[in-house]
Short mmCIF file of C-alpha atoms and ligand atoms in Angstrom, two decimals:
data_model
loop_
_atom_site.label_atom_id
_atom_site.label_comp_id
_atom_site.label_asym_id
_atom_site.label_seq_id
_atom_site.Cartn_x
_atom_site.Cartn_y
_atom_site.Cartn_z
CA MET A 1 12.09 -42.68 2.88
CA VAL A 2 14.68 -40.75 4.11
CA LEU A 3 14.39 -40.39 7.72
CA SER A 4 17.73 -38.15 9.24
CA PHE A 5 17.99 -36.87 12.42
CA LEU A 6 20.52 -34.42 13.13
CA ASN A 7 20.90 -35.46 16.33
CA CYS A 8 21.85 -39.49 15.54
CA THR A 9 25.08 -38.06 14.07
CA SER A 10 28.47 -38.00 15.48
CA SER A 11 32.03 -37.24 14.18
CA GLN A 12 32.83 -40.94 13.07
CA THR A 13 29.50 -41.93 11.36
CA ARG A 14 27.01 -40.25 8.96
CA HIS A 15 23.51 -40.91 9.37
CA ARG A 16 22.04 -43.03 6.11
CA PRO A 17 18.24 -43.36 4.80
CA LEU A 18 16.23 -45.38 6.96
CA THR A 19 14.60 -47.60 4.34
CA HIS A 20 12.02 -50.29 3.99
CA SER A 21 13.48 -53.43 4.74
CA SER A 22 15.78 -52.43 8.22
CA LEU A 23 12.38 -50.72 8.80
CA SER A 24 10.74 -54.12 9.13
CA SER A 25 14.18 -55.48 10.84
CA ILE A 26 13.24 -53.24 13.77
CA HIS A 27 9.37 -52.89 13.71
CA SER A 28 8.02 -56.13 11.38
CA THR A 29 4.68 -54.71 12.47
CA GLY A 30 4.40 -52.78 9.65
CA ARG A 31 2.31 -50.62 12.19
CA PRO A 32 2.93 -46.63 12.40
CA LEU A 33 5.68 -45.86 14.78
CA ILE A 34 4.15 -43.26 17.34
CA SER A 35 6.69 -42.30 19.62
CA SER A 36 10.20 -43.84 18.67
CA ALA A 37 11.71 -44.86 15.62
CA ALA A 38 15.07 -45.96 15.45
CA CYS A 39 18.08 -44.21 13.20
CA ILE A 40 20.61 -46.82 11.78
CA LEU A 41 23.57 -45.71 11.93
CA GLN A 42 26.87 -46.83 9.56
CA PRO A 43 30.22 -46.30 10.14
CA GLU A 44 32.19 -43.52 7.70
CA ASP A 45 32.81 -45.60 4.90
CA LYS A 46 36.71 -46.49 5.06
CA GLU A 47 35.52 -47.39 8.52
CA GLN A 48 32.78 -49.97 7.14
CA LYS A 49 35.87 -51.30 4.24
CA GLY A 50 36.84 -52.60 7.61
CA GLY A 51 33.38 -54.62 8.48
CA GLY A 52 32.25 -51.51 10.94
CA ASP A 53 28.34 -53.28 11.80
CA ILE A 54 25.31 -51.24 11.60
CA ALA A 55 24.49 -49.42 15.21
CA VAL A 56 21.23 -48.98 16.09
CA ARG A 57 19.92 -46.04 18.90
CA THR A 58 16.45 -44.71 19.55
CA VAL A 59 16.07 -41.73 19.44
CA PHE A 60 12.78 -39.84 20.76
CA PHE A 61 10.07 -38.10 18.78
CA PHE A 62 6.90 -37.12 19.43
CA LEU A 63 5.69 -36.87 15.86
CA PRO A 64 3.67 -39.92 14.65
CA LEU A 65 5.11 -41.81 11.75
CA PRO A 66 3.38 -42.42 8.51
CA THR A 67 2.58 -46.22 7.89
CA MET A 68 5.03 -48.56 6.48
CA ALA A 69 3.53 -48.61 3.02
CA SER A 70 3.86 -44.56 2.90
CA ALA A 71 7.30 -44.39 4.03
CA GLN A 72 9.20 -43.16 1.16
CA ALA A 73 10.39 -39.92 0.95
CA MET A 74 10.19 -36.65 2.55
CA PRO A 75 8.17 -34.19 0.78
CA ILE A 76 10.53 -32.35 -1.28
CA SER A 77 8.64 -28.75 -2.34
CA VAL A 78 9.11 -27.69 -6.50
CA TRP A 79 9.17 -24.39 -3.98
CA GLU A 80 11.95 -25.17 -2.42
CA LYS A 81 14.63 -22.94 -4.03
CA LEU A 82 12.50 -19.74 -3.55
CA THR A 83 14.45 -16.75 -2.35
CA GLU A 84 12.87 -15.22 0.74
CA ALA A 85 10.39 -12.88 -0.61
CA PRO A 86 11.41 -9.30 1.83
CA GLU A 87 8.63 -7.75 4.00
CA ASP A 88 6.89 -4.62 1.74
CA ALA A 89 8.59 -1.53 2.54
CA ILE A 90 5.29 0.41 4.47
CA LEU A 91 2.80 -2.22 4.85
CA GLY A 92 5.77 -4.28 6.28
CA VAL A 93 6.71 -1.91 9.04
CA THR A 94 3.30 -2.71 10.32
CA VAL A 95 4.21 -6.07 10.92
CA ALA A 96 7.27 -5.74 12.43
CA TYR A 97 5.04 -3.09 14.79
CA ASN A 98 2.77 -6.41 15.57
CA LYS A 99 4.98 -8.37 16.11
CA ASP A 100 6.78 -5.60 18.92
CA PRO A 101 5.17 -6.95 22.63
CA ASN A 102 6.65 -2.97 24.37
CA PRO A 103 3.34 -1.61 25.37
CA VAL A 104 4.88 2.14 24.30
CA LYS A 105 5.17 1.20 20.54
CA LEU A 106 3.74 3.45 18.07
CA ASN A 107 3.47 2.55 14.74
CA LEU A 108 3.00 5.49 12.24
CA GLY A 109 3.82 3.98 9.34
CA VAL A 110 0.92 3.13 7.53
CA GLY A 111 -1.51 5.66 5.63
CA ALA A 112 -3.62 4.73 8.21
CA TYR A 113 -6.40 7.28 10.40
CA ARG A 114 -6.11 6.75 13.97
CA THR A 115 -8.04 8.85 16.68
CA ASP A 116 -6.83 10.84 18.92
CA GLU A 117 -7.35 7.52 21.30
CA GLY A 118 -5.20 6.42 18.95
CA LYS A 119 -7.82 3.77 17.96
CA PRO A 120 -9.09 3.27 13.87
CA LEU A 121 -11.69 4.63 13.35
CA VAL A 122 -15.03 3.98 11.40
CA LEU A 123 -16.76 7.04 10.41
CA GLU A 124 -20.27 7.67 11.51
CA VAL A 125 -22.05 8.19 7.89
CA VAL A 126 -20.61 4.68 7.26
CA ARG A 127 -22.16 3.38 9.60
CA GLN A 128 -25.55 4.73 8.94
CA ALA A 129 -25.10 3.72 5.02
CA GLU A 130 -24.13 -0.22 6.01
CA ALA A 131 -26.89 -0.30 8.95
CA ARG A 132 -29.31 0.81 6.11
CA LEU A 133 -27.99 -1.39 3.64
CA VAL A 134 -28.18 -4.27 5.74
CA ALA A 135 -31.57 -3.65 6.95
CA ASP A 136 -32.80 -4.11 3.42
CA ARG A 137 -34.35 -7.28 2.64
CA SER A 138 -34.89 -5.87 -1.39
CA ARG A 139 -30.57 -5.79 -1.65
CA TYR A 140 -29.58 -9.11 -3.20
CA LYS A 141 -25.46 -10.52 -3.71
CA GLU A 142 -25.43 -11.09 -7.21
CA TYR A 143 -22.68 -10.15 -8.95
CA LEU A 144 -22.02 -6.79 -10.02
CA PRO A 145 -21.48 -5.61 -13.74
CA ILE A 146 -17.86 -6.08 -14.81
CA VAL A 147 -16.91 -2.17 -14.89
CA GLY A 148 -19.11 -2.33 -11.18
CA LEU A 149 -21.73 -1.07 -9.32
CA ALA A 150 -23.72 1.85 -11.43
CA ALA A 151 -24.36 4.86 -9.21
CA PHE A 152 -20.97 4.13 -7.34
CA ASN A 153 -19.45 5.57 -10.68
CA LYS A 154 -21.32 8.15 -11.76
CA LEU A 155 -21.73 9.56 -8.43
CA SER A 156 -17.27 9.17 -7.61
CA LYS A 157 -16.84 10.60 -11.00
CA GLU A 158 -19.16 13.74 -9.73
CA LEU A 159 -17.27 13.43 -6.47
CA ALA A 160 -13.56 13.94 -8.39
CA PHE A 161 -14.17 16.20 -11.27
CA GLY A 162 -17.94 18.26 -10.11
CA ALA A 163 -21.30 17.50 -11.13
CA ASP A 164 -21.42 20.25 -13.96
CA HIS A 165 -17.94 19.40 -15.11
CA PRO A 166 -18.00 20.28 -18.55
CA ALA A 167 -16.02 16.81 -19.63
CA VAL A 168 -18.93 14.78 -17.02
CA VAL A 169 -21.75 17.34 -18.52
CA ALA A 170 -20.79 16.14 -22.23
CA ASN A 171 -20.34 11.91 -21.46
CA ARG A 172 -16.65 12.19 -22.43
CA ILE A 173 -15.11 10.34 -19.37
CA THR A 174 -15.95 6.65 -18.37
CA THR A 175 -15.59 5.29 -14.62
CA VAL A 176 -15.53 2.08 -13.09
CA GLN A 177 -15.01 0.52 -9.23
CA GLY A 178 -11.74 -0.80 -9.43
CA LEU A 179 -10.20 -2.39 -5.82
CA SER A 180 -9.24 1.01 -4.17
CA GLY A 181 -6.72 2.98 -5.39
CA THR A 182 -3.94 -0.31 -5.94
CA GLY A 183 -6.45 -1.83 -8.29
CA SER A 184 -7.24 0.83 -10.73
CA LEU A 185 -3.79 2.00 -10.97
CA ARG A 186 -3.42 -1.62 -11.34
CA VAL A 187 -6.23 -2.02 -14.27
CA GLY A 188 -5.41 2.04 -15.58
CA ALA A 189 -1.65 0.60 -15.68
CA GLU A 190 -2.60 -2.71 -18.07
CA PHE A 191 -5.22 -0.42 -20.55
CA MET A 192 -2.35 2.20 -21.18
CA GLY A 193 -0.01 -1.36 -21.92
CA GLN A 194 -2.00 -2.90 -24.14
CA HIS A 195 -3.14 0.79 -25.78
CA TYR A 196 -1.35 3.17 -25.50
CA HIS A 197 1.22 5.09 -27.90
CA THR A 198 4.04 5.64 -25.91
CA PRO A 199 4.65 2.84 -22.89
CA ILE A 200 6.49 4.71 -20.59
CA ILE A 201 5.85 6.38 -17.37
CA TYR A 202 7.48 9.45 -15.52
CA VAL A 203 6.89 8.85 -11.64
CA PRO A 204 7.72 11.80 -9.53
CA VAL A 205 10.68 10.91 -7.04
CA PRO A 206 10.01 10.32 -4.26
CA THR A 207 7.18 9.03 -4.91
CA TRP A 208 4.71 5.95 -3.63
CA GLY A 209 6.34 3.12 -3.62
CA ASN A 210 3.69 0.85 -4.93
CA HIS A 211 4.09 2.74 -8.30
CA ASN A 212 7.29 1.46 -8.97
CA LYS A 213 5.98 -1.68 -8.68
CA ILE A 214 2.38 -1.12 -10.11
CA PHE A 215 3.31 -0.15 -13.28
CA PRO A 216 6.33 -2.35 -15.22
CA LYS A 217 3.74 -5.09 -14.53
CA ALA A 218 1.56 -3.53 -17.35
CA GLY A 219 4.71 -3.51 -19.60
CA LEU A 220 5.14 0.26 -18.23
CA LYS A 221 8.53 1.68 -18.59
CA VAL A 222 9.13 3.76 -15.22
CA GLN A 223 11.15 6.74 -15.57
CA SER A 224 11.57 9.85 -13.29
CA TYR A 225 11.26 13.19 -13.02
CA ARG A 226 12.72 15.53 -10.22
CA TYR A 227 9.71 16.65 -7.40
CA TYR A 228 11.47 16.28 -4.03
CA ASP A 229 13.82 19.27 -3.06
CA PRO A 230 15.91 17.70 0.29
CA ALA A 231 17.53 21.07 0.69
CA THR A 232 13.98 23.17 1.19
CA ARG A 233 12.17 19.79 2.07
CA GLY A 234 9.47 21.77 -0.91
CA LEU A 235 9.08 21.27 -4.33
CA ASN A 236 12.19 21.26 -7.22
CA PHE A 237 9.24 23.42 -9.78
CA THR A 238 12.34 24.11 -11.46
CA GLY A 239 14.16 20.11 -11.67
CA MET A 240 10.56 19.30 -12.22
CA MET A 241 9.89 21.40 -15.50
CA GLU A 242 13.43 20.35 -16.29
CA ASP A 243 12.62 16.68 -16.49
CA LEU A 244 8.85 16.89 -17.91
CA LYS A 245 10.46 18.96 -20.83
CA ALA A 246 12.91 16.51 -21.30
CA ALA A 247 10.55 13.57 -21.08
CA PRO A 248 10.03 12.03 -24.84
CA ASP A 249 6.33 13.68 -26.20
CA GLY A 250 3.74 11.56 -25.55
CA ALA A 251 5.24 9.87 -22.88
CA ILE A 252 2.83 9.67 -19.55
CA ILE A 253 3.29 11.19 -16.53
CA LEU A 254 2.11 10.25 -13.18
CA LEU A 255 0.80 12.44 -10.51
CA HIS A 256 0.01 12.63 -7.21
CA VAL A 257 -3.53 14.83 -7.19
CA CYS A 258 -3.05 16.37 -3.67
CA ALA A 259 -1.01 15.73 -0.56
CA HIS A 260 1.20 13.84 -2.50
CA ASN A 261 3.21 10.75 -0.47
CA PRO A 262 5.32 10.82 1.19
CA THR A 263 6.57 14.49 1.01
CA GLY A 264 3.37 16.08 1.67
CA VAL A 265 4.08 18.69 -0.43
CA ASP A 266 2.27 19.65 -3.44
CA PRO A 267 2.16 22.43 -6.50
CA LEU A 268 0.48 25.69 -6.08
CA PRO A 269 -2.12 26.40 -8.43
CA GLU A 270 -0.10 28.75 -10.45
CA GLN A 271 2.55 26.08 -10.51
CA TRP A 272 -0.14 23.35 -11.19
CA ASP A 273 -1.02 25.18 -14.45
CA ALA A 274 2.44 25.18 -15.87
CA ILE A 275 3.04 22.46 -15.39
CA ARG A 276 -0.18 21.78 -16.82
CA GLN A 277 0.66 23.58 -20.28
CA LEU A 278 3.96 21.96 -20.64
CA ILE A 279 2.51 18.94 -20.41
CA ARG A 280 -0.27 19.41 -23.01
CA ALA A 281 2.71 20.88 -25.09
CA LYS A 282 4.28 18.18 -25.04
CA GLY A 283 1.15 15.46 -25.89
CA GLN A 284 1.84 13.99 -22.91
CA PHE A 285 -0.69 11.24 -21.31
CA PRO A 286 -1.74 12.68 -17.43
CA PHE A 287 -2.14 9.63 -15.30
CA PHE A 288 -3.19 11.14 -11.65
CA ASP A 289 -3.86 9.00 -8.25
CA SER A 290 -5.88 10.17 -5.77
CA ALA A 291 -5.81 8.89 -3.04
CA TYR A 292 -6.35 11.93 -0.62
CA GLN A 293 -8.96 14.11 -2.09
CA GLY A 294 -10.39 15.53 1.60
CA PHE A 295 -7.44 15.49 3.77
CA ALA A 296 -5.31 17.86 2.42
CA SER A 297 -6.95 21.07 3.15
CA GLY A 298 -10.32 19.22 4.23
CA ASP A 299 -12.63 20.17 0.94
CA LEU A 300 -12.80 18.25 -2.07
CA ASP A 301 -13.31 20.46 -3.94
CA ALA A 302 -10.40 22.76 -3.38
CA ASP A 303 -8.43 19.46 -3.08
CA ALA A 304 -9.42 18.51 -6.90
CA TYR A 305 -7.51 21.50 -7.85
CA ALA A 306 -5.30 19.90 -10.24
CA LEU A 307 -7.57 16.69 -11.43
CA ARG A 308 -10.14 20.10 -12.80
CA SER A 309 -8.43 21.97 -14.49
CA PHE A 310 -6.52 18.91 -16.26
CA ALA A 311 -10.24 17.84 -16.66
CA ALA A 312 -11.21 20.97 -18.40
CA ASP A 313 -8.21 21.60 -21.16
CA GLY A 314 -9.76 19.66 -23.31
CA GLY A 315 -7.23 17.07 -23.14
CA GLU A 316 -7.67 13.10 -22.12
CA LEU A 317 -5.80 12.18 -18.73
CA ALA A 318 -6.52 8.66 -16.17
CA LEU A 319 -7.34 8.96 -13.32
CA ALA A 320 -7.29 6.35 -9.93
CA GLN A 321 -8.93 7.54 -7.15
CA SER A 322 -9.35 5.68 -3.52
CA TYR A 323 -12.04 5.49 -0.85
CA ALA A 324 -9.81 3.97 2.03
CA LYS A 325 -8.56 7.19 3.82
CA ASN A 326 -11.10 9.69 3.35
CA MET A 327 -14.13 7.16 3.78
CA GLY A 328 -11.84 5.30 6.17
CA LEU A 329 -13.23 1.63 3.91
CA TYR A 330 -9.52 0.66 3.98
CA GLY A 331 -10.05 -3.64 4.36
CA GLU A 332 -13.19 -3.07 1.92
CA ARG A 333 -11.05 -2.32 -1.01
CA VAL A 334 -12.80 0.82 -2.46
CA GLY A 335 -11.96 2.88 -5.18
CA ALA A 336 -12.26 3.70 -9.19
CA LEU A 337 -10.91 4.42 -12.62
CA SER A 338 -11.88 6.88 -14.93
CA MET A 339 -11.04 7.98 -18.53
CA VAL A 340 -11.31 11.67 -18.76
CA CYS A 341 -12.04 11.17 -23.41
CA ALA A 342 -11.55 13.55 -26.39
CA THR A 343 -15.54 12.46 -27.15
CA ALA A 344 -17.73 11.11 -25.86
CA ALA A 345 -17.80 7.74 -28.84
CA ALA A 346 -13.68 7.10 -27.52
CA ALA A 347 -14.96 6.90 -24.11
CA LYS A 348 -17.45 4.30 -25.21
CA LEU A 349 -15.01 2.28 -27.04
CA VAL A 350 -12.38 2.67 -23.79
CA GLU A 351 -14.98 1.20 -21.36
CA GLY A 352 -15.55 -1.68 -23.89
CA GLN A 353 -11.44 -2.79 -23.72
CA LEU A 354 -11.36 -1.01 -19.59
CA LYS A 355 -13.92 -4.50 -19.41
CA LEU A 356 -12.09 -6.60 -21.63
CA VAL A 357 -8.45 -5.69 -19.10
CA ILE A 358 -11.15 -6.64 -15.92
CA ARG A 359 -13.28 -9.48 -16.57
CA PRO A 360 -10.01 -12.33 -16.96
CA MET A 361 -8.53 -10.53 -13.97
CA TYR A 362 -11.48 -10.39 -11.30
CA SER A 363 -13.91 -10.73 -12.98
CA SER A 364 -16.17 -8.27 -11.60
CA PRO A 365 -15.34 -5.48 -8.24
CA PRO A 366 -16.84 -6.34 -4.80
CA LEU A 367 -20.60 -5.33 -4.23
CA HIS A 368 -20.34 -4.07 -0.47
CA GLY A 369 -17.34 -1.47 0.05
CA ALA A 370 -19.30 0.59 -3.12
CA ALA A 371 -22.90 0.53 -2.17
CA ILE A 372 -21.64 2.77 1.15
CA VAL A 373 -19.60 4.66 -0.85
CA ALA A 374 -23.41 5.19 -3.13
CA THR A 375 -25.20 5.47 -0.36
CA VAL A 376 -23.25 7.94 1.47
CA LEU A 377 -22.71 10.00 -1.69
CA SER A 378 -25.90 9.56 -3.15
CA GLU A 379 -28.06 11.14 0.29
CA GLU A 380 -27.36 14.96 0.92
CA LYS A 381 -27.83 14.25 5.02
CA LEU A 382 -24.72 11.52 4.25
CA LEU A 383 -22.85 13.22 1.92
CA HIS A 384 -22.91 16.45 4.73
CA ASP A 385 -21.90 14.90 7.56
CA TRP A 386 -19.55 13.16 4.91
CA LYS A 387 -17.70 16.30 4.73
CA ALA A 388 -18.33 17.40 8.10
CA GLU A 389 -15.87 14.44 9.45
CA LEU A 390 -14.16 13.90 6.27
CA LYS A 391 -12.85 17.93 7.55
CA GLY A 392 -12.96 16.29 11.27
CA MET A 393 -10.01 13.52 10.57
CA ALA A 394 -7.97 16.38 8.38
CA ASP A 395 -8.06 19.21 11.13
CA ARG A 396 -6.50 16.60 14.16
CA ILE A 397 -3.91 15.70 11.42
CA ILE A 398 -3.56 19.73 11.48
CA GLU A 399 -3.35 20.12 15.10
CA MET A 400 -1.16 16.93 15.20
CA ARG A 401 1.56 18.69 13.17
CA HIS A 402 1.37 22.34 15.61
CA LYS A 403 1.49 20.00 18.71
CA LEU A 404 4.56 17.97 17.19
CA TYR A 405 6.44 20.95 16.55
CA ASP A 406 5.56 23.29 19.39
CA ALA A 407 7.21 19.85 21.07
CA LEU A 408 10.55 19.32 18.96
CA LEU A 409 10.45 23.39 19.76
CA GLN A 410 10.23 23.60 23.51
CA ARG A 411 12.43 20.43 23.60
CA GLY A 412 15.21 22.69 21.90
CA THR A 413 16.11 19.30 19.04
CA PRO A 414 18.54 20.74 16.96
CA GLY A 415 17.41 21.31 12.91
CA ASP A 416 14.44 23.60 11.05
CA TRP A 417 11.24 21.34 11.63
CA THR A 418 9.12 23.69 9.70
CA HIS A 419 8.12 21.38 7.19
CA ILE A 420 6.16 19.58 9.49
CA LEU A 421 3.63 22.97 9.54
CA LYS A 422 4.26 23.55 5.67
CA GLN A 423 3.46 19.44 4.86
CA ILE A 424 -0.46 18.79 3.17
CA GLY A 425 -1.93 15.83 4.21
CA MET A 426 -1.24 12.28 5.55
CA PHE A 427 2.53 12.50 6.21
CA THR A 428 4.95 14.05 6.91
CA PHE A 429 8.31 14.04 5.25
CA THR A 430 10.63 14.04 8.11
CA GLY A 431 14.09 14.54 6.72
CA LEU A 432 14.90 11.88 9.19
CA THR A 433 17.93 9.60 7.90
CA LYS A 434 18.23 5.43 8.28
CA PRO A 435 20.10 4.92 10.85
CA GLN A 436 17.73 7.79 13.16
CA VAL A 437 15.10 5.80 11.62
CA ASP A 438 16.30 2.55 12.97
CA PHE A 439 17.38 3.67 16.04
CA MET A 440 14.17 5.38 17.09
CA ARG A 441 12.50 2.10 16.22
CA GLU A 442 15.34 -0.08 18.37
CA LYS A 443 15.45 2.60 21.47
CA TYR A 444 12.23 3.80 21.34
CA HIS A 445 9.55 1.18 19.24
CA VAL A 446 8.63 4.01 17.53
CA TYR A 447 7.43 2.92 13.52
CA MET A 448 7.75 3.93 10.35
CA THR A 449 9.10 3.55 6.70
CA GLY A 450 12.68 4.24 6.23
CA ASP A 451 12.68 7.25 4.37
CA GLY A 452 11.76 9.09 7.39
CA ARG A 453 7.71 9.04 6.63
CA ILE A 454 5.59 9.94 9.43
CA SER A 455 1.48 8.82 9.10
CA MET A 456 0.49 12.49 11.27
CA ALA A 457 -2.74 10.45 11.06
CA GLY A 458 -0.84 7.24 13.76
CA LEU A 459 -0.13 9.99 16.22
CA SER A 460 -2.43 11.55 19.08
CA THR A 461 -1.80 14.48 22.13
CA ALA A 462 -0.99 11.23 24.22
CA THR A 463 2.17 10.33 21.81
CA VAL A 464 3.98 12.96 20.23
CA PRO A 465 6.50 13.80 24.00
CA HIS A 466 7.69 10.13 23.48
CA LEU A 467 7.58 10.38 20.02
CA VAL A 468 9.34 13.66 20.30
CA ASN A 469 11.96 12.13 22.92
CA ALA A 470 12.97 9.81 19.95
CA ILE A 471 13.28 12.71 17.73
CA ASP A 472 15.44 14.26 19.72
CA ASP A 473 17.68 11.45 20.95
CA ALA A 474 18.22 11.01 16.71
CA VAL A 475 18.85 13.87 16.18
CA ARG A 476 21.75 14.25 18.74
CA ASN A 477 23.18 11.09 19.03
CA ILE A 478 22.90 9.65 15.70
CA ALA A 479 24.22 10.83 11.42
N1 LIG B 501 -1.94 6.02 -4.47
C1 LIG B 501 -1.19 6.77 -2.86
C2 LIG B 501 -0.65 7.42 -3.67
C3 LIG B 501 -1.48 6.24 -1.93
O1 LIG B 501 -0.36 6.32 -1.03
C4 LIG B 501 -2.12 4.91 -1.53
C5 LIG B 501 -1.88 4.19 -0.43
C6 LIG B 501 -2.70 3.84 -2.49
C7 LIG B 501 -2.14 5.23 -3.84
C8 LIG B 501 -3.42 2.78 -2.72
O2 LIG B 501 -4.22 2.49 -1.53
P1 LIG B 501 -5.38 1.89 -1.93
O3 LIG B 501 -5.51 0.60 -0.15
O4 LIG B 501 -5.12 0.73 -2.37
O5 LIG B 501 -6.58 2.32 -2.01
N2 LIG B 501 -0.98 4.43 0.36
C9 LIG B 501 -0.69 4.01 2.14
C10 LIG B 501 -0.95 2.27 1.72
C11 LIG B 501 -0.38 1.03 0.69
O6 LIG B 501 1.20 1.79 1.18
O7 LIG B 501 -0.62 0.50 0.57
C12 LIG B 501 0.36 4.48 2.65
O8 LIG B 501 1.42 4.82 1.33
O9 LIG B 501 0.83 4.17 3.95
#
């Protein structure tokens, strides 16, 4: 056992391992040493040649020592050589925020809805659905099938595409339950990596950071297409079209269904139509990420425009759906992966292969969240109330946009802030620079992602003035 106490060393001596024999000469009982231990100090080698004596000093420490028999070697982990992992660019913001003791702190990092009192929200319809589920003694906790809860899958498909959508009616869509949006993307990516002929995916610049990590895990090469124009703080439609045109035929194209994260910038319907025609002409494969259906406009159907138009032209596509935001089920991890296929027969084959992906990954998905969603979506009254609550969340976010914009205007903060009003969904892509973001965190305890994205859903009437102070100071004094 190598017992080395730094406080035993001195400039003249170096510490030596405490061996069995030296230990027994100090303490021959063989019993654990509880509150003190001896440290053997030997003179440097050259002095030792001159016959230096062994010095024994007692140092105090407070951990019980193991018995003599086990005092062989300090444990050395096989993981010692690992490098320290960085925190996640989005979820790490919450980690830093939680450590900050300052009471004025404000978390605008993660996209999670807060009430105007700054509190997380469990939707009333979710509470009602849960109460019913708990009260129902006929319910069990049996494993779900590999593809998840059948009612949930059917209703999720209908929510995304519309119950009377031709692809739904023709059974051309296979839907499997997933572990929220991320898990659904991951399973879809794995399937594409295994079975699709062109394993290259194009993602917008910028995009949700995790896209760049999920797809390579499935063996897909990630490339990018222009999307956001910092000059106009809007869509770079020309750049996007040029890049899609230049991308290989057959490449996979990642598209955000609505409320693009992090920019809050969506194509207009006519732009979507042009994008769709180009993607179809090039035989490319659209892979949609739908994490904010209902959050953009407050209307579930309006927000599904892009997705439904792609599904209506007879072509194939993939869709990863999340209920984290629109039903507030973040931690329940509820989502779905849908594969729209050209034929019902192909959809069946795809489902079989998806099962082969899922079974060795996590076997089958969790029951509770899916049962909540299925309950809400299957009952007219709950569905109606959910839509009202969803609209309420979307409206509060829009109200925050106006409050922030008006307050910046009133303050005379330099710059054009109209993009706060124009951008859509949970986030504003402020245009604040990394040094400004760091400054606001240091001085004002305002937390956001390094790219200057703020979650409007984390803002409230009471915290707008604090954010305006921070932005105003940052814009005036930090480059
Ligand atoms: N897609 C997009 C575009 C997205 O913004 C998120 C989450 C997800 C998928 C995945 O969500 P899930 O919880 O797996 O259903 N975005 C927020 C949270 C996060 O980064 O995990 C965010 O951007 O803050």
